[in-house]
Amino acid sequence: MDHDPQALTALRRQLAAAAGQLRLAVRAMDDGLVPARSLLADVNDVAAWLGGGGRVATGDGTVFVLGGAATAVVMDAADDPAVSGVRSASTFTVVGPVPDIVATRLSMHFHPHHEEFVPTHVFVRVTSGLLYLGLAGEPRLGRGYTTDRDEWTLHLFPVLNRTTLDTVRPVSRSEVLPGLDWLAHAADDPVEAARRFITGWYPKVAPEQSACGQAVSDLASVPLPRALRELYRAVAGRPRTVLGTWQCISHPRDLSVDSATGRLKFAWGNEGNWTWACDTGDDDPAVWLTREQVHPVSRPEPDRDPERLGGFLLRFTLAQAVVGLPYQGLSRGARVRASVADRLTAGLRRVPVGPSRWDHHAELYVAPGLVVGIDHVNERERRVAAGATHGSALRRLATADIDWHEFDG
């Protein structure tokens, strides 16, 4: 059997990194630090444990200790997406900006040419001192929900239990959760419903996104339906995730007209293999999905979406909220009994949009600050996903009889 040398090299590096994490975890325990149980008095003790190192503080109280062979990050116990802190039982986030030397430490093992793994140890300030949580790895760089600054999200090893999570990320009760006034418009005017949902649920944080509004004004040569024009006006200045993550509404400057059909191509998905287009000359036109083949023999026939553009954009926006809002819940595969899903949605309100032919979330339900997608896998099983603006909104699902793969409530 032939082996890919590059794949083998990558595997060796992954194994070396895992072995390095294991050695450091053993060392931490040998030195008396046990994840979720050990306490140090202050940052001076952390530096001494690392064998010395420079210290870098950020504006939100986070302190980095940069040792010769390891990094430590010390954060406040908080439940606020605007500042650094533990986000879930398995992740924490560092909110930028951070100095270049810290960014390099956080993201070093994005790059395969870095042979040496520099571990990151995580501490959180609690009443009795600095609680050691363990190691961090698998960094992901992105943008925030309440800010437009860079964020580094890293996984925690080991995963925290519920008691520890509630200590280092105490779920506060939000004084104000975004409401459901938009839902009253969903059936009769989905364009207005989408506008109210976006402006009511997403803060204005991204100045450069204001370019959406100007770009719409500059598109004199491209006929924009009302639904799409109002969407762009609503998202101006708001987080990029409003326009999507895995599937995305195109920025106005990237819109184009299909030369073969004359339809306006306005969205894409599945790594660019899916394209959504709408007819022009109508304020609420039909929407068509084209699934490109990897090796197409001929141009595939597009499918017409059950919803017209206004309903499509409302459903699309809500489906992206499920995966893009800062607090997430995701069931472990299709293992949720239909009866459990029915009880979960009994206290929620159904959004009156038809099922899509492209999204897993066949049904969408909402409550203040919470969007839930229910995928009907078969007659007996469901898949559940949820996104929330605040941990307290997601916490209402904590008592459901669901094996959660991820749950931030």
mmCIF file of C-alpha atoms in Angstrom:
data_model
loop_
_atom_site.group_PDB
_atom_site.id
_atom_site.type_symbol
_atom_site.label_atom_id
_atom_site.label_comp_id
_atom_site.label_asym_id
_atom_site.label_seq_id
_atom_site.Cartn_x
_atom_site.Cartn_y
_atom_site.Cartn_z
ATOM 1 C CA MET A 1 0.000 0.000 0.000
ATOM 2 C CA ASP A 2 1.306 3.454 -0.944
ATOM 3 C CA HIS A 3 1.472 6.066 1.777
ATOM 4 C CA ASP A 4 1.231 9.810 1.314
ATOM 5 C CA PRO A 5 4.466 11.235 2.833
ATOM 6 C CA GLN A 6 2.805 14.563 3.650
ATOM 7 C CA ALA A 7 -0.104 12.815 5.383
ATOM 8 C CA LEU A 8 2.312 10.689 7.410
ATOM 9 C CA THR A 9 4.308 13.775 8.395
ATOM 10 C CA ALA A 10 1.136 15.568 9.488
ATOM 11 C CA LEU A 11 0.064 12.512 11.502
ATOM 12 C CA ARG A 12 3.448 12.324 13.231
ATOM 13 C CA ARG A 13 3.162 15.977 14.216
ATOM 14 C CA GLN A 14 -0.355 15.457 15.567
ATOM 15 C CA LEU A 15 0.827 12.476 17.602
ATOM 16 C CA ALA A 16 3.830 14.438 18.853
ATOM 17 C CA ALA A 17 1.574 17.297 19.933
ATOM 18 C CA ALA A 18 -0.766 14.874 21.714
ATOM 19 C CA ALA A 19 2.198 13.222 23.418
ATOM 20 C CA GLY A 20 3.465 16.648 24.455
ATOM 21 C CA GLN A 21 0.104 17.500 25.990
ATOM 22 C CA LEU A 22 0.094 14.212 27.876
ATOM 23 C CA ARG A 23 3.624 14.752 29.207
ATOM 24 C CA LEU A 24 2.747 18.249 30.377
ATOM 25 C CA ALA A 25 -0.460 17.062 32.018
ATOM 26 C CA VAL A 26 1.542 14.434 33.899
ATOM 27 C CA ARG A 27 4.131 17.062 34.820
ATOM 28 C CA ALA A 28 1.407 19.379 36.092
ATOM 29 C CA MET A 29 0.059 16.650 38.349
ATOM 30 C CA ASP A 30 3.579 15.712 39.468
ATOM 31 C CA ASP A 31 4.061 19.358 40.447
ATOM 32 C CA GLY A 32 0.866 19.260 42.448
ATOM 33 C CA LEU A 33 -1.519 20.810 39.917
ATOM 34 C CA VAL A 34 -4.646 18.783 39.244
ATOM 35 C CA PRO A 35 -7.173 20.205 36.750
ATOM 36 C CA ALA A 36 -10.281 21.711 38.385
ATOM 37 C CA ARG A 37 -8.881 21.057 41.880
ATOM 38 C CA SER A 38 -5.568 22.890 42.311
ATOM 39 C CA LEU A 39 -5.256 26.531 43.353
ATOM 40 C CA LEU A 40 -2.385 28.999 43.150
ATOM 41 C CA ALA A 41 -2.389 32.250 45.092
ATOM 42 C CA ASP A 42 -1.671 34.754 42.323
ATOM 43 C CA VAL A 43 0.105 35.431 39.026
ATOM 44 C CA ASN A 44 3.484 35.430 40.809
ATOM 45 C CA ASP A 45 2.897 31.804 41.768
ATOM 46 C CA VAL A 46 1.956 30.974 38.172
ATOM 47 C CA ALA A 47 5.191 32.536 36.909
ATOM 48 C CA ALA A 48 7.184 30.636 39.522
ATOM 49 C CA TRP A 49 5.507 27.373 38.509
ATOM 50 C CA LEU A 50 6.457 28.019 34.865
ATOM 51 C CA GLY A 51 10.025 28.711 35.912
ATOM 52 C CA GLY A 52 9.768 32.425 35.226
ATOM 53 C CA GLY A 53 8.508 34.440 32.300
ATOM 54 C CA GLY A 54 7.348 37.835 31.160
ATOM 55 C CA ARG A 55 3.817 39.028 31.802
ATOM 56 C CA VAL A 56 1.428 40.670 29.382
ATOM 57 C CA ALA A 57 -1.907 42.107 30.504
ATOM 58 C CA THR A 58 -4.886 42.937 28.288
ATOM 59 C CA GLY A 59 -7.611 45.469 28.885
ATOM 60 C CA ASP A 60 -10.198 42.999 30.191
ATOM 61 C CA GLY A 61 -8.105 41.725 33.105
ATOM 62 C CA THR A 62 -6.582 38.742 31.306
ATOM 63 C CA VAL A 63 -2.890 38.160 32.022
ATOM 64 C CA PHE A 64 -0.494 36.007 29.986
ATOM 65 C CA VAL A 65 2.658 34.582 31.526
ATOM 66 C CA LEU A 66 5.141 33.769 28.758
ATOM 67 C CA GLY A 67 7.547 31.131 30.001
ATOM 68 C CA GLY A 68 10.391 29.650 28.023
ATOM 69 C CA ALA A 69 8.638 26.327 27.419
ATOM 70 C CA ALA A 70 4.990 27.114 28.136
ATOM 71 C CA THR A 71 2.365 29.853 28.305
ATOM 72 C CA ALA A 72 -0.203 30.465 31.034
ATOM 73 C CA VAL A 73 -3.377 32.493 30.648
ATOM 74 C CA VAL A 74 -5.181 33.869 33.711
ATOM 75 C CA MET A 75 -8.774 35.051 33.220
ATOM 76 C CA ASP A 76 -11.662 36.290 35.302
ATOM 77 C CA ALA A 77 -14.640 34.055 36.069
ATOM 78 C CA ALA A 78 -17.271 35.661 33.862
ATOM 79 C CA ASP A 79 -20.199 35.014 31.567
ATOM 80 C CA ASP A 80 -19.757 37.787 29.033
ATOM 81 C CA PRO A 81 -18.934 37.261 25.325
ATOM 82 C CA ALA A 82 -17.323 40.721 25.222
ATOM 83 C CA VAL A 83 -14.386 39.669 27.436
ATOM 84 C CA SER A 84 -12.016 36.722 27.619
ATOM 85 C CA GLY A 85 -13.233 33.741 29.588
ATOM 86 C CA VAL A 86 -14.511 30.183 29.662
ATOM 87 C CA ARG A 87 -17.352 29.740 27.185
ATOM 88 C CA SER A 88 -18.348 26.112 27.696
ATOM 89 C CA ALA A 89 -17.235 22.902 29.354
ATOM 90 C CA SER A 90 -14.763 22.357 26.524
ATOM 91 C CA THR A 91 -13.734 25.825 25.281
ATOM 92 C CA PHE A 92 -12.483 29.232 26.339
ATOM 93 C CA THR A 93 -11.988 32.386 24.307
ATOM 94 C CA VAL A 94 -9.359 35.113 24.358
ATOM 95 C CA VAL A 95 -10.782 38.392 23.058
ATOM 96 C CA GLY A 96 -8.317 40.626 21.246
ATOM 97 C CA PRO A 97 -6.515 42.745 20.636
ATOM 98 C CA VAL A 98 -3.436 41.034 22.040
ATOM 99 C CA PRO A 99 0.258 41.778 21.415
ATOM 100 C CA ASP A 100 1.900 39.943 18.520
ATOM 101 C CA ILE A 101 3.954 37.747 20.835
ATOM 102 C CA VAL A 102 0.762 36.495 22.523
ATOM 103 C CA ALA A 103 -1.010 35.987 19.182
ATOM 104 C CA THR A 104 1.946 33.901 18.036
ATOM 105 C CA ARG A 105 1.761 31.738 21.141
ATOM 106 C CA LEU A 106 -1.993 31.266 20.782
ATOM 107 C CA SER A 107 -1.922 30.378 17.100
ATOM 108 C CA MET A 108 1.481 28.743 16.709
ATOM 109 C CA HIS A 109 0.207 25.273 15.982
ATOM 110 C CA PHE A 110 -2.042 26.484 13.180
ATOM 111 C CA HIS A 111 1.104 26.170 11.081
ATOM 112 C CA PRO A 112 2.582 22.761 10.182
ATOM 113 C CA HIS A 113 6.178 24.081 10.040
ATOM 114 C CA HIS A 114 6.164 24.657 13.817
ATOM 115 C CA GLU A 115 7.774 21.492 15.118
ATOM 116 C CA GLU A 116 7.712 22.432 18.800
ATOM 117 C CA PHE A 117 4.424 22.469 20.669
ATOM 118 C CA VAL A 118 4.317 25.306 23.219
ATOM 119 C CA PRO A 119 1.539 24.385 25.669
ATOM 120 C CA THR A 120 -0.953 26.834 27.136
ATOM 121 C CA HIS A 121 -2.078 26.346 30.748
ATOM 122 C CA VAL A 122 -5.372 27.874 31.827
ATOM 123 C CA PHE A 123 -6.192 29.503 35.176
ATOM 124 C CA VAL A 124 -9.357 31.322 36.256
ATOM 125 C CA ARG A 125 -9.700 33.735 39.177
ATOM 126 C CA VAL A 126 -12.115 32.453 41.798
ATOM 127 C CA THR A 127 -12.774 33.560 45.373
ATOM 128 C CA SER A 128 -10.006 31.446 46.885
ATOM 129 C CA GLY A 129 -7.289 32.064 44.275
ATOM 130 C CA LEU A 130 -6.409 30.962 40.748
ATOM 131 C CA LEU A 131 -8.080 27.679 39.825
ATOM 132 C CA TYR A 132 -6.078 25.511 37.428
ATOM 133 C CA LEU A 133 -8.261 24.114 34.624
ATOM 134 C CA GLY A 134 -5.719 22.223 32.538
ATOM 135 C CA LEU A 135 -4.275 22.583 29.044
ATOM 136 C CA ALA A 136 -5.552 24.336 25.943
ATOM 137 C CA GLY A 137 -5.201 23.382 22.298
ATOM 138 C CA GLU A 138 -6.786 23.295 18.844
ATOM 139 C CA PRO A 139 -6.985 27.085 18.421
ATOM 140 C CA ARG A 140 -9.463 28.727 16.074
ATOM 141 C CA LEU A 141 -9.272 32.383 15.095
ATOM 142 C CA GLY A 142 -12.512 34.247 14.396
ATOM 143 C CA ARG A 143 -14.551 37.367 15.105
ATOM 144 C CA GLY A 144 -16.832 38.126 18.028
ATOM 145 C CA TYR A 145 -20.571 38.551 18.503
ATOM 146 C CA THR A 146 -20.544 41.645 20.709
ATOM 147 C CA THR A 147 -17.297 43.047 19.290
ATOM 148 C CA ASP A 148 -15.609 42.939 15.906
ATOM 149 C CA ARG A 149 -12.224 42.147 17.397
ATOM 150 C CA ASP A 150 -10.215 39.011 16.735
ATOM 151 C CA GLU A 151 -10.977 36.112 19.062
ATOM 152 C CA TRP A 152 -8.977 32.943 19.706
ATOM 153 C CA THR A 153 -11.114 30.016 20.808
ATOM 154 C CA LEU A 154 -9.233 27.048 22.263
ATOM 155 C CA HIS A 155 -10.328 23.667 23.571
ATOM 156 C CA LEU A 156 -9.830 22.697 27.194
ATOM 157 C CA PHE A 157 -8.215 19.404 28.216
ATOM 158 C CA PRO A 158 -9.815 17.870 30.199
ATOM 159 C CA VAL A 159 -13.457 18.862 29.696
ATOM 160 C CA LEU A 160 -14.956 20.586 32.750
ATOM 161 C CA ASN A 161 -17.704 19.030 34.818
ATOM 162 C CA ARG A 162 -20.886 21.005 35.521
ATOM 163 C CA THR A 163 -19.810 22.108 39.021
ATOM 164 C CA THR A 164 -16.495 23.506 37.797
ATOM 165 C CA LEU A 165 -18.127 25.136 34.776
ATOM 166 C CA ASP A 166 -20.653 26.931 36.975
ATOM 167 C CA THR A 167 -17.756 28.185 39.131
ATOM 168 C CA VAL A 168 -15.561 29.568 36.350
ATOM 169 C CA ARG A 169 -18.407 30.668 34.083
ATOM 170 C CA PRO A 170 -21.267 31.518 36.427
ATOM 171 C CA VAL A 171 -24.423 31.831 34.349
ATOM 172 C CA SER A 172 -25.951 35.152 35.222
ATOM 173 C CA ARG A 173 -29.550 35.975 34.491
ATOM 174 C CA SER A 174 -29.767 38.373 31.588
ATOM 175 C CA GLU A 175 -31.681 41.504 32.430
ATOM 176 C CA VAL A 176 -32.903 41.814 28.854
ATOM 177 C CA LEU A 177 -33.244 39.059 26.253
ATOM 178 C CA PRO A 178 -34.187 39.980 22.684
ATOM 179 C CA GLY A 179 -37.889 39.496 22.173
ATOM 180 C CA LEU A 180 -40.261 37.988 19.629
ATOM 181 C CA ASP A 181 -42.079 41.032 18.285
ATOM 182 C CA TRP A 182 -40.726 40.158 14.836
ATOM 183 C CA LEU A 183 -42.580 36.827 14.881
ATOM 184 C CA ALA A 184 -45.942 38.573 14.431
ATOM 185 C CA HIS A 185 -44.798 39.594 10.931
ATOM 186 C CA ALA A 186 -43.344 36.230 9.865
ATOM 187 C CA ALA A 187 -46.415 34.917 8.057
ATOM 188 C CA ASP A 188 -47.569 38.108 6.303
ATOM 189 C CA ASP A 189 -44.337 40.094 5.840
ATOM 190 C CA PRO A 190 -41.231 37.911 6.300
ATOM 191 C CA VAL A 191 -39.031 40.743 5.010
ATOM 192 C CA GLU A 192 -40.089 42.928 7.935
ATOM 193 C CA ALA A 193 -39.766 39.945 10.293
ATOM 194 C CA ALA A 194 -36.170 39.341 9.183
ATOM 195 C CA ARG A 195 -35.334 43.043 9.541
ATOM 196 C CA ARG A 196 -36.730 43.205 13.077
ATOM 197 C CA PHE A 197 -35.017 39.949 14.065
ATOM 198 C CA ILE A 198 -31.601 41.110 12.852
ATOM 199 C CA THR A 199 -31.780 44.603 14.343
ATOM 200 C CA GLY A 200 -33.199 43.310 17.629
ATOM 201 C CA TRP A 201 -30.921 40.310 18.184
ATOM 202 C CA TYR A 202 -27.527 41.426 16.854
ATOM 203 C CA PRO A 203 -25.598 44.397 18.273
ATOM 204 C CA LYS A 204 -23.923 46.974 16.064
ATOM 205 C CA VAL A 205 -20.239 46.134 16.387
ATOM 206 C CA ALA A 206 -18.640 46.075 12.938
ATOM 207 C CA PRO A 207 -18.062 49.523 11.433
ATOM 208 C CA GLU A 208 -16.742 48.105 8.166
ATOM 209 C CA GLN A 209 -19.978 46.171 7.684
ATOM 210 C CA SER A 210 -21.640 49.540 7.171
ATOM 211 C CA ALA A 211 -20.221 49.178 3.683
ATOM 212 C CA CYS A 212 -23.166 46.857 3.001
ATOM 213 C CA GLY A 213 -25.501 49.838 2.969
ATOM 214 C CA GLN A 214 -23.269 51.909 0.695
ATOM 215 C CA ALA A 215 -22.676 48.938 -1.607
ATOM 216 C CA VAL A 216 -26.424 48.551 -2.081
ATOM 217 C CA SER A 217 -26.657 52.186 -3.168
ATOM 218 C CA ASP A 218 -23.844 51.620 -5.660
ATOM 219 C CA LEU A 219 -25.553 48.665 -7.365
ATOM 220 C CA ALA A 220 -27.427 50.637 -9.974
ATOM 221 C CA SER A 221 -26.619 48.024 -12.621
ATOM 222 C CA VAL A 222 -27.984 45.052 -10.637
ATOM 223 C CA PRO A 223 -31.732 44.898 -9.925
ATOM 224 C CA LEU A 224 -32.096 44.098 -6.224
ATOM 225 C CA PRO A 225 -35.410 42.704 -4.952
ATOM 226 C CA ARG A 226 -36.837 44.477 -1.894
ATOM 227 C CA ALA A 227 -36.220 41.474 0.378
ATOM 228 C CA LEU A 228 -32.494 41.419 -0.356
ATOM 229 C CA ARG A 229 -32.122 45.199 -0.230
ATOM 230 C CA GLU A 230 -33.764 45.369 3.220
ATOM 231 C CA LEU A 231 -31.590 42.507 4.481
ATOM 232 C CA TYR A 232 -28.400 44.333 3.535
ATOM 233 C CA ARG A 233 -29.620 47.510 5.204
ATOM 234 C CA ALA A 234 -30.410 45.575 8.391
ATOM 235 C CA VAL A 235 -27.029 43.833 8.647
ATOM 236 C CA ALA A 236 -24.982 47.014 8.127
ATOM 237 C CA GLY A 237 -22.666 47.371 11.131
ATOM 238 C CA ARG A 238 -23.572 43.997 12.645
ATOM 239 C CA PRO A 239 -21.497 40.811 13.095
ATOM 240 C CA ARG A 240 -20.421 38.999 9.952
ATOM 241 C CA THR A 241 -22.101 35.816 11.139
ATOM 242 C CA VAL A 242 -25.506 37.374 10.389
ATOM 243 C CA LEU A 243 -24.845 36.715 6.711
ATOM 244 C CA GLY A 244 -23.895 33.129 7.465
ATOM 245 C CA THR A 245 -21.102 30.738 8.360
ATOM 246 C CA TRP A 246 -21.243 27.439 6.429
ATOM 247 C CA GLN A 247 -23.852 28.844 4.059
ATOM 248 C CA CYS A 248 -23.579 32.556 3.324
ATOM 249 C CA ILE A 249 -25.499 35.415 1.795
ATOM 250 C CA SER A 250 -23.048 37.136 -0.547
ATOM 251 C CA HIS A 251 -21.830 40.655 0.198
ATOM 252 C CA PRO A 252 -23.449 43.158 -2.206
ATOM 253 C CA ARG A 253 -20.154 43.649 -4.038
ATOM 254 C CA ASP A 254 -20.052 39.893 -4.824
ATOM 255 C CA LEU A 255 -23.512 39.645 -6.378
ATOM 256 C CA SER A 256 -23.659 38.526 -9.991
ATOM 257 C CA VAL A 257 -26.162 37.568 -12.655
ATOM 258 C CA ASP A 258 -26.101 34.053 -14.107
ATOM 259 C CA SER A 259 -25.502 34.502 -17.817
ATOM 260 C CA ALA A 260 -27.418 31.324 -18.668
ATOM 261 C CA THR A 261 -30.600 31.975 -16.666
ATOM 262 C CA GLY A 262 -30.560 35.718 -16.017
ATOM 263 C CA ARG A 263 -31.072 35.035 -12.310
ATOM 264 C CA LEU A 264 -29.320 36.962 -9.550
ATOM 265 C CA LYS A 265 -26.850 34.743 -7.650
ATOM 266 C CA PHE A 266 -27.003 35.946 -4.044
ATOM 267 C CA ALA A 267 -25.900 33.093 -1.748
ATOM 268 C CA TRP A 268 -23.660 30.055 -1.659
ATOM 269 C CA GLY A 269 -22.957 27.046 0.533
ATOM 270 C CA ASN A 270 -21.262 23.669 0.894
ATOM 271 C CA GLU A 271 -17.813 25.164 0.165
ATOM 272 C CA GLY A 272 -19.102 26.890 -2.935
ATOM 273 C CA ASN A 273 -20.749 23.829 -4.486
ATOM 274 C CA TRP A 274 -24.246 25.209 -3.856
ATOM 275 C CA THR A 275 -25.581 28.419 -5.329
ATOM 276 C CA TRP A 276 -28.865 30.180 -4.638
ATOM 277 C CA ALA A 277 -30.296 32.531 -7.236
ATOM 278 C CA CYS A 278 -33.538 34.443 -7.608
ATOM 279 C CA ASP A 279 -35.518 35.786 -10.489
ATOM 280 C CA THR A 280 -35.308 39.523 -11.098
ATOM 281 C CA GLY A 281 -38.033 42.024 -11.832
ATOM 282 C CA ASP A 282 -40.068 41.055 -8.748
ATOM 283 C CA ASP A 283 -39.854 42.337 -5.161
ATOM 284 C CA ASP A 284 -40.406 38.822 -3.764
ATOM 285 C CA PRO A 285 -39.205 36.422 -6.455
ATOM 286 C CA ALA A 286 -38.808 32.658 -6.537
ATOM 287 C CA VAL A 287 -35.522 31.173 -5.260
ATOM 288 C CA TRP A 288 -33.561 28.438 -7.009
ATOM 289 C CA LEU A 289 -30.840 26.154 -5.616
ATOM 290 C CA THR A 290 -28.186 24.668 -7.901
ATOM 291 C CA ARG A 291 -26.015 21.861 -6.539
ATOM 292 C CA GLU A 292 -22.831 21.677 -8.565
ATOM 293 C CA GLN A 293 -21.309 18.234 -9.035
ATOM 294 C CA VAL A 294 -17.649 17.656 -8.234
ATOM 295 C CA HIS A 295 -17.154 16.393 -11.799
ATOM 296 C CA PRO A 296 -20.270 17.618 -13.584
ATOM 297 C CA VAL A 297 -21.277 15.857 -16.765
ATOM 298 C CA SER A 298 -23.840 18.526 -17.532
ATOM 299 C CA ARG A 299 -25.257 21.579 -15.828
ATOM 300 C CA PRO A 300 -27.477 20.328 -12.953
ATOM 301 C CA GLU A 301 -31.111 21.314 -12.906
ATOM 302 C CA PRO A 302 -31.900 23.835 -10.143
ATOM 303 C CA ASP A 303 -34.521 23.123 -7.474
ATOM 304 C CA ARG A 304 -37.131 25.724 -6.650
ATOM 305 C CA ASP A 305 -37.316 26.527 -2.946
ATOM 306 C CA PRO A 306 -40.731 26.171 -1.256
ATOM 307 C CA GLU A 307 -40.396 29.758 0.014
ATOM 308 C CA ARG A 308 -40.148 32.896 -2.045
ATOM 309 C CA LEU A 309 -37.209 35.212 -1.368
ATOM 310 C CA GLY A 310 -38.657 36.961 1.719
ATOM 311 C CA GLY A 311 -39.478 33.693 3.484
ATOM 312 C CA PHE A 312 -36.212 32.136 2.317
ATOM 313 C CA LEU A 313 -34.144 34.968 3.820
ATOM 314 C CA LEU A 314 -36.042 34.807 7.121
ATOM 315 C CA ARG A 315 -35.495 31.055 7.357
ATOM 316 C CA PHE A 316 -31.861 31.400 6.267
ATOM 317 C CA THR A 317 -31.184 34.095 8.879
ATOM 318 C CA LEU A 318 -32.738 32.026 11.666
ATOM 319 C CA ALA A 319 -30.879 28.877 10.594
ATOM 320 C CA GLN A 320 -27.605 30.805 10.710
ATOM 321 C CA ALA A 321 -28.510 32.089 14.187
ATOM 322 C CA VAL A 322 -28.732 28.459 15.324
ATOM 323 C CA VAL A 323 -25.057 27.932 14.466
ATOM 324 C CA GLY A 324 -23.784 31.508 14.820
ATOM 325 C CA LEU A 325 -25.107 32.898 18.113
ATOM 326 C CA PRO A 326 -22.519 32.849 20.929
ATOM 327 C CA TYR A 327 -24.110 30.114 23.092
ATOM 328 C CA GLN A 328 -24.578 26.755 21.388
ATOM 329 C CA GLY A 329 -26.335 23.458 21.971
ATOM 330 C CA LEU A 330 -25.965 20.427 19.686
ATOM 331 C CA SER A 331 -27.279 16.931 20.278
ATOM 332 C CA ARG A 332 -24.930 14.000 19.825
ATOM 333 C CA GLY A 333 -26.033 12.727 16.419
ATOM 334 C CA ALA A 334 -29.594 11.697 15.664
ATOM 335 C CA ARG A 335 -30.220 10.209 19.106
ATOM 336 C CA VAL A 336 -33.027 12.395 20.386
ATOM 337 C CA ARG A 337 -36.334 10.587 20.712
ATOM 338 C CA ALA A 338 -39.234 12.277 18.964
ATOM 339 C CA SER A 339 -41.163 12.438 22.241
ATOM 340 C CA VAL A 340 -38.240 14.270 23.913
ATOM 341 C CA ALA A 341 -38.058 16.786 21.065
ATOM 342 C CA ASP A 342 -41.812 17.317 21.269
ATOM 343 C CA ARG A 343 -41.596 18.113 24.988
ATOM 344 C CA LEU A 344 -38.655 20.447 24.375
ATOM 345 C CA THR A 345 -40.550 22.484 21.783
ATOM 346 C CA ALA A 346 -43.825 22.561 23.728
ATOM 347 C CA GLY A 347 -42.751 25.750 25.489
ATOM 348 C CA LEU A 348 -41.380 27.375 22.323
ATOM 349 C CA ARG A 349 -43.046 29.094 19.378
ATOM 350 C CA ARG A 350 -42.878 27.655 15.879
ATOM 351 C CA VAL A 351 -41.704 29.950 13.087
ATOM 352 C CA PRO A 352 -44.174 29.769 10.173
ATOM 353 C CA VAL A 353 -41.717 29.058 7.366
ATOM 354 C CA GLY A 354 -41.699 25.949 5.224
ATOM 355 C CA PRO A 355 -38.991 23.272 5.397
ATOM 356 C CA SER A 356 -35.929 23.782 3.238
ATOM 357 C CA ARG A 357 -34.354 21.309 0.862
ATOM 358 C CA TRP A 358 -30.827 22.175 1.931
ATOM 359 C CA ASP A 359 -30.740 22.706 5.694
ATOM 360 C CA HIS A 360 -30.793 20.126 8.485
ATOM 361 C CA HIS A 361 -33.158 22.294 10.529
ATOM 362 C CA ALA A 362 -36.489 21.282 9.043
ATOM 363 C CA GLU A 363 -38.420 23.099 11.780
ATOM 364 C CA LEU A 364 -37.468 26.292 13.609
ATOM 365 C CA TYR A 365 -38.680 27.263 17.083
ATOM 366 C CA VAL A 366 -37.948 30.379 19.112
ATOM 367 C CA ALA A 367 -38.137 31.906 22.581
ATOM 368 C CA PRO A 368 -36.662 35.201 23.809
ATOM 369 C CA GLY A 369 -32.931 35.014 23.034
ATOM 370 C CA LEU A 370 -33.158 31.425 21.717
ATOM 371 C CA VAL A 371 -33.490 29.755 18.288
ATOM 372 C CA VAL A 372 -33.879 25.961 18.056
ATOM 373 C CA GLY A 373 -33.672 23.811 14.933
ATOM 374 C CA ILE A 374 -35.284 20.351 14.874
ATOM 375 C CA ASP A 375 -34.290 17.959 12.093
ATOM 376 C CA HIS A 376 -36.691 15.056 11.507
ATOM 377 C CA VAL A 377 -34.236 12.238 10.823
ATOM 378 C CA ASN A 378 -36.978 9.611 10.757
ATOM 379 C CA GLU A 379 -40.285 8.900 12.487
ATOM 380 C CA ARG A 380 -38.640 8.083 15.814
ATOM 381 C CA GLU A 381 -35.495 10.240 15.957
ATOM 382 C CA ARG A 382 -34.625 13.909 15.840
ATOM 383 C CA ARG A 383 -31.471 16.005 15.728
ATOM 384 C CA VAL A 384 -31.509 19.147 17.882
ATOM 385 C CA ALA A 385 -29.394 22.291 17.532
ATOM 386 C CA ALA A 386 -29.785 25.607 19.328
ATOM 387 C CA GLY A 387 -28.231 29.055 19.396
ATOM 388 C CA ALA A 388 -28.753 31.696 22.093
ATOM 389 C CA THR A 389 -27.730 35.271 22.771
ATOM 390 C CA HIS A 390 -27.105 34.517 26.460
ATOM 391 C CA GLY A 391 -26.417 31.426 28.549
ATOM 392 C CA SER A 392 -29.581 31.914 30.595
ATOM 393 C CA ALA A 393 -31.699 31.578 27.432
ATOM 394 C CA LEU A 394 -30.049 28.261 26.569
ATOM 395 C CA ARG A 395 -30.208 26.990 30.147
ATOM 396 C CA ARG A 396 -33.936 26.275 29.755
ATOM 397 C CA LEU A 397 -32.905 23.254 27.626
ATOM 398 C CA ALA A 398 -30.528 21.853 30.260
ATOM 399 C CA THR A 399 -33.119 19.549 31.823
ATOM 400 C CA ALA A 400 -34.143 17.964 28.508
ATOM 401 C CA ASP A 401 -33.331 14.268 28.230
ATOM 402 C CA ILE A 402 -30.719 14.886 25.530
ATOM 403 C CA ASP A 403 -27.173 13.602 25.193
ATOM 404 C CA TRP A 404 -25.497 16.877 24.254
ATOM 405 C CA HIS A 405 -22.383 16.846 22.101
ATOM 406 C CA GLU A 406 -21.992 20.539 22.931
ATOM 407 C CA PHE A 407 -23.949 22.610 25.423
ATOM 408 C CA ASP A 408 -22.991 26.113 26.556
ATOM 409 C CA GLY A 409 -25.926 26.737 28.899
#
